[in-house]
C-alpha positions as protocol buffer text, in pm:
chain_id: "A"
residue {
  index: 1
  type: GLY
  ca { x: -7898 y: 19276 z: -10241 }
}
residue {
  index: 2
  type: SER
  ca { x: -7861 y: 18945 z: -10123 }
}
residue {
  index: 3
  type: VAL
  ca { x: -8148 y: 18699 z: -10099 }
}
residue {
  index: 4
  type: ALA
  ca { x: -8156 y: 18750 z: -9708 }
}
residue {
  index: 5
  type: ALA
  ca { x: -8187 y: 19135 z: -9744 }
}
residue {
  index: 6
  type: GLN
  ca { x: -8493 y: 19076 z: -9980 }
}
residue {
  index: 7
  type: SER
  ca { x: -8674 y: 18863 z: -9714 }
}
residue {
  index: 8
  type: LEU
  ca { x: -8578 y: 19110 z: -9432 }
}
residue {
  index: 9
  type: ASP
  ca { x: -8820 y: 19389 z: -9360 }
}
residue {
  index: 10
  type: TYR
  ca { x: -8662 y: 19733 z: -9324 }
}
residue {
  index: 11
  type: ALA
  ca { x: -8972 y: 19882 z: -9140 }
}
residue {
  index: 12
  type: THR
  ca { x: -8971 y: 19593 z: -8894 }
}
residue {
  index: 13
  type: TYR
  ca { x: -8579 y: 19630 z: -8849 }
}
residue {
  index: 14
  type: LYS
  ca { x: -8611 y: 20005 z: -8787 }
}
residue {
  index: 15
  type: ALA
  ca { x: -8892 y: 19987 z: -8537 }
}
residue {
  index: 16
  type: LYS
  ca { x: -8789 y: 19675 z: -8331 }
}
residue {
  index: 17
  type: VAL
  ca { x: -8433 y: 19571 z: -8396 }
}
residue {
  index: 18
  type: GLU
  ca { x: -8222 y: 19889 z: -8440 }
}
residue {
  index: 19
  type: PRO
  ca { x: -8332 y: 20047 z: -8089 }
}
residue {
  index: 20
  type: ILE
  ca { x: -8173 y: 19753 z: -7926 }
}
residue {
  index: 21
  type: PHE
  ca { x: -7839 y: 19851 z: -8064 }
}
residue {
  index: 22
  type: LEU
  ca { x: -7885 y: 20182 z: -7873 }
}
residue {
  index: 23
  type: LYS
  ca { x: -8011 y: 20024 z: -7546 }
}
residue {
  index: 24
  type: LYS
  ca { x: -7802 y: 20036 z: -7247 }
}
residue {
  index: 25
  type: ARG
  ca { x: -7803 y: 19698 z: -7083 }
}
residue {
  index: 26
  type: GLU
  ca { x: -7714 y: 19640 z: -6720 }
}
residue {
  index: 27
  type: GLY
  ca { x: -7341 y: 19568 z: -6712 }
}
residue {
  index: 28
  type: HIS
  ca { x: -7282 y: 19607 z: -7091 }
}
residue {
  index: 29
  type: ALA
  ca { x: -7170 y: 19881 z: -7332 }
}
residue {
  index: 30
  type: ARG
  ca { x: -7445 y: 19957 z: -7592 }
}
residue {
  index: 31
  type: CYS
  ca { x: -7392 y: 19780 z: -7903 }
}
residue {
  index: 32
  type: VAL
  ca { x: -7316 y: 20106 z: -8086 }
}
residue {
  index: 33
  type: VAL
  ca { x: -7048 y: 20197 z: -7860 }
}
residue {
  index: 34
  type: CYS
  ca { x: -6816 y: 19926 z: -7984 }
}
residue {
  index: 35
  type: HIS
  ca { x: -6967 y: 19854 z: -8326 }
}
residue {
  index: 36
  type: ALA
  ca { x: -6959 y: 20201 z: -8474 }
}
residue {
  index: 37
  type: ASN
  ca { x: -6664 y: 20232 z: -8698 }
}
residue {
  index: 38
  type: ALA
  ca { x: -6578 y: 19868 z: -8616 }
}
residue {
  index: 39
  type: GLY
  ca { x: -6352 y: 19680 z: -8833 }
}
residue {
  index: 40
  type: ASN
  ca { x: -6562 y: 19372 z: -8798 }
}
residue {
  index: 41
  type: ALA
  ca { x: -6890 y: 19247 z: -8991 }
}
residue {
  index: 42
  type: PHE
  ca { x: -7119 y: 19416 z: -8756 }
}
residue {
  index: 43
  type: HIS
  ca { x: -7055 y: 19765 z: -8852 }
}
residue {
  index: 44
  type: LEU
  ca { x: -7294 y: 20045 z: -8726 }
}
residue {
  index: 45
  type: GLN
  ca { x: -7280 y: 20376 z: -8836 }
}
residue {
  index: 46
  type: PRO
  ca { x: -7151 y: 20624 z: -8583 }
}
residue {
  index: 47
  type: LEU
  ca { x: -7410 y: 20846 z: -8418 }
}
residue {
  index: 48
  type: ALA
  ca { x: -7375 y: 21228 z: -8483 }
}
residue {
  index: 49
  type: PRO
  ca { x: -7230 y: 21418 z: -8179 }
}
residue {
  index: 50
  type: GLY
  ca { x: -7544 y: 21484 z: -7965 }
}
residue {
  index: 51
  type: ALA
  ca { x: -7774 y: 21266 z: -8163 }
}
residue {
  index: 52
  type: ILE
  ca { x: -7974 y: 20985 z: -7995 }
}
residue {
  index: 53
  type: ASN
  ca { x: -8086 y: 20823 z: -8307 }
}
residue {
  index: 54
  type: TRP
  ca { x: -7955 y: 20748 z: -8663 }
}
residue {
  index: 55
  type: THR
  ca { x: -8079 y: 20940 z: -8973 }
}
residue {
  index: 56
  type: GLU
  ca { x: -8290 y: 20766 z: -9228 }
}
residue {
  index: 57
  type: GLU
  ca { x: -7970 y: 20726 z: -9434 }
}
residue {
  index: 58
  type: GLU
  ca { x: -7752 y: 20586 z: -9160 }
}
residue {
  index: 59
  type: SER
  ca { x: -8033 y: 20348 z: -9057 }
}
residue {
  index: 60
  type: ARG
  ca { x: -8049 y: 20216 z: -9405 }
}
residue {
  index: 61
  type: LYS
  ca { x: -7656 y: 20166 z: -9403 }
}
residue {
  index: 62
  type: ASN
  ca { x: -7714 y: 19958 z: -9059 }
}
residue {
  index: 63
  type: PHE
  ca { x: -7983 y: 19765 z: -9206 }
}
residue {
  index: 64
  type: GLU
  ca { x: -7762 y: 19664 z: -9501 }
}
residue {
  index: 65
  type: ALA
  ca { x: -7476 y: 19563 z: -9272 }
}
residue {
  index: 66
  type: VAL
  ca { x: -7694 y: 19391 z: -9033 }
}
residue {
  index: 67
  type: SER
  ca { x: -7892 y: 19188 z: -9308 }
}
residue {
  index: 68
  type: LYS
  ca { x: -7563 y: 19034 z: -9391 }
}
residue {
  index: 69
  type: LEU
  ca { x: -7530 y: 18872 z: -9070 }
}
residue {
  index: 70
  type: VAL
  ca { x: -7853 y: 18687 z: -9094 }
}
residue {
  index: 71
  type: PHE
  ca { x: -7842 y: 18348 z: -9262 }
}
residue {
  index: 72
  type: SER
  ca { x: -8201 y: 18261 z: -9335 }
}
residue {
  index: 73
  type: ALA
  ca { x: -8125 y: 17901 z: -9415 }
}
residue {
  index: 74
  type: ASN
  ca { x: -7995 y: 17825 z: -9073 }
}
residue {
  index: 75
  type: LEU
  ca { x: -8100 y: 18103 z: -8848 }
}
residue {
  index: 76
  type: MET
  ca { x: -7896 y: 17989 z: -8547 }
}
residue {
  index: 77
  type: SER
  ca { x: -7587 y: 17980 z: -8739 }
}
residue {
  index: 78
  type: SER
  ca { x: -7647 y: 18368 z: -8794 }
}
residue {
  index: 79
  type: PRO
  ca { x: -7382 y: 18582 z: -8636 }
}
residue {
  index: 80
  type: LEU
  ca { x: -7632 y: 18844 z: -8534 }
}
residue {
  index: 81
  type: LEU
  ca { x: -7823 y: 18580 z: -8329 }
}
residue {
  index: 82
  type: LYS
  ca { x: -7538 y: 18361 z: -8219 }
}
residue {
  index: 83
  type: HIS
  ca { x: -7262 y: 18610 z: -8127 }
}
residue {
  index: 84
  type: PRO
  ca { x: -7419 y: 18809 z: -7842 }
}
residue {
  index: 85
  type: LEU
  ca { x: -7593 y: 18513 z: -7690 }
}
residue {
  index: 86
  type: ALA
  ca { x: -7456 y: 18331 z: -7380 }
}
residue {
  index: 87
  type: GLY
  ca { x: -7278 y: 17992 z: -7473 }
}
residue {
  index: 88
  type: THR
  ca { x: -7516 y: 17807 z: -7242 }
}
residue {
  index: 89
  type: ALA
  ca { x: -7806 y: 17932 z: -7453 }
}
residue {
  index: 90
  type: GLY
  ca { x: -7644 y: 17824 z: -7792 }
}
residue {
  index: 91
  type: GLY
  ca { x: -7432 y: 18114 z: -7841 }
}
residue {
  index: 92
  type: ASP
  ca { x: -7067 y: 18158 z: -7944 }
}
residue {
  index: 93
  type: ASP
  ca { x: -6780 y: 18079 z: -7717 }
}
residue {
  index: 94
  type: PHE
  ca { x: -6669 y: 18442 z: -7710 }
}
residue {
  index: 95
  type: HIS
  ca { x: -6790 y: 18796 z: -7767 }
}
residue {
  index: 96
  type: SER
  ca { x: -6568 y: 19078 z: -7659 }
}
residue {
  index: 97
  type: GLY
  ca { x: -6882 y: 19271 z: -7567 }
}
residue {
  index: 98
  type: GLY
  ca { x: -6993 y: 19017 z: -7326 }
}
residue {
  index: 99
  type: ARG
  ca { x: -7320 y: 18823 z: -7301 }
}
residue {
  index: 100
  type: GLN
  ca { x: -7576 y: 19074 z: -7407 }
}
residue {
  index: 101
  type: PHE
  ca { x: -7843 y: 18796 z: -7394 }
}
residue {
  index: 102
  type: GLN
  ca { x: -7843 y: 18522 z: -7131 }
}
residue {
  index: 103
  type: SER
  ca { x: -8099 y: 18324 z: -7293 }
}
residue {
  index: 104
  type: GLN
  ca { x: -8317 y: 18296 z: -7605 }
}
residue {
  index: 105
  type: ASP
  ca { x: -8611 y: 18416 z: -7389 }
}
residue {
  index: 106
  type: ASP
  ca { x: -8466 y: 18747 z: -7365 }
}
residue {
  index: 107
  type: PRO
  ca { x: -8729 y: 18980 z: -7533 }
}
residue {
  index: 108
  type: ASP
  ca { x: -8469 y: 19187 z: -7728 }
}
residue {
  index: 109
  type: TRP
  ca { x: -8306 y: 18870 z: -7843 }
}
residue {
  index: 110
  type: LYS
  ca { x: -8643 y: 18734 z: -7956 }
}
residue {
  index: 111
  type: ALA
  ca { x: -8721 y: 19062 z: -8138 }
}
residue {
  index: 112
  type: ILE
  ca { x: -8402 y: 19014 z: -8340 }
}
residue {
  index: 113
  type: ALA
  ca { x: -8470 y: 18657 z: -8409 }
}
residue {
  index: 114
  type: ASP
  ca { x: -8840 y: 18719 z: -8517 }
}
residue {
  index: 115
  type: TRP
  ca { x: -8726 y: 18987 z: -8760 }
}
residue {
  index: 116
  type: ALA
  ca { x: -8445 y: 18747 z: -8881 }
}
residue {
  index: 117
  type: ARG
  ca { x: -8710 y: 18490 z: -8930 }
}
residue {
  index: 118
  type: GLY
  ca { x: -8916 y: 18732 z: -9147 }
}
residue {
  index: 119
  type: THR
  ca { x: -9190 y: 18776 z: -8897 }
}
residue {
  index: 120
  type: LYS
  ca { x: -9353 y: 19135 z: -8936 }
}
């Protein structure tokens, strides 16, 4: 795997980051709705019909994909952190899924950032 993947902790990802991708946020689609089978870099496994969580194997695949979107050398250039964040908070200009996170103080955004930083 990449250097980033080695420094990123799977158990922390599964416990704290992955649930965010399944969470319904006010005024937004859940990340998984658009990013399952997506043709872009943030590619999540589709949930099986009726499933509310991924299997272990699917979570591992998600972890691999998501890990590639973390640039440990320059965290704020990581697509995973920058793309869903409001422009006024340092995010990208455009995200077709809207601004999932209005600020870097959003607890879910912080959970992703902490994991990207290597915090256990």
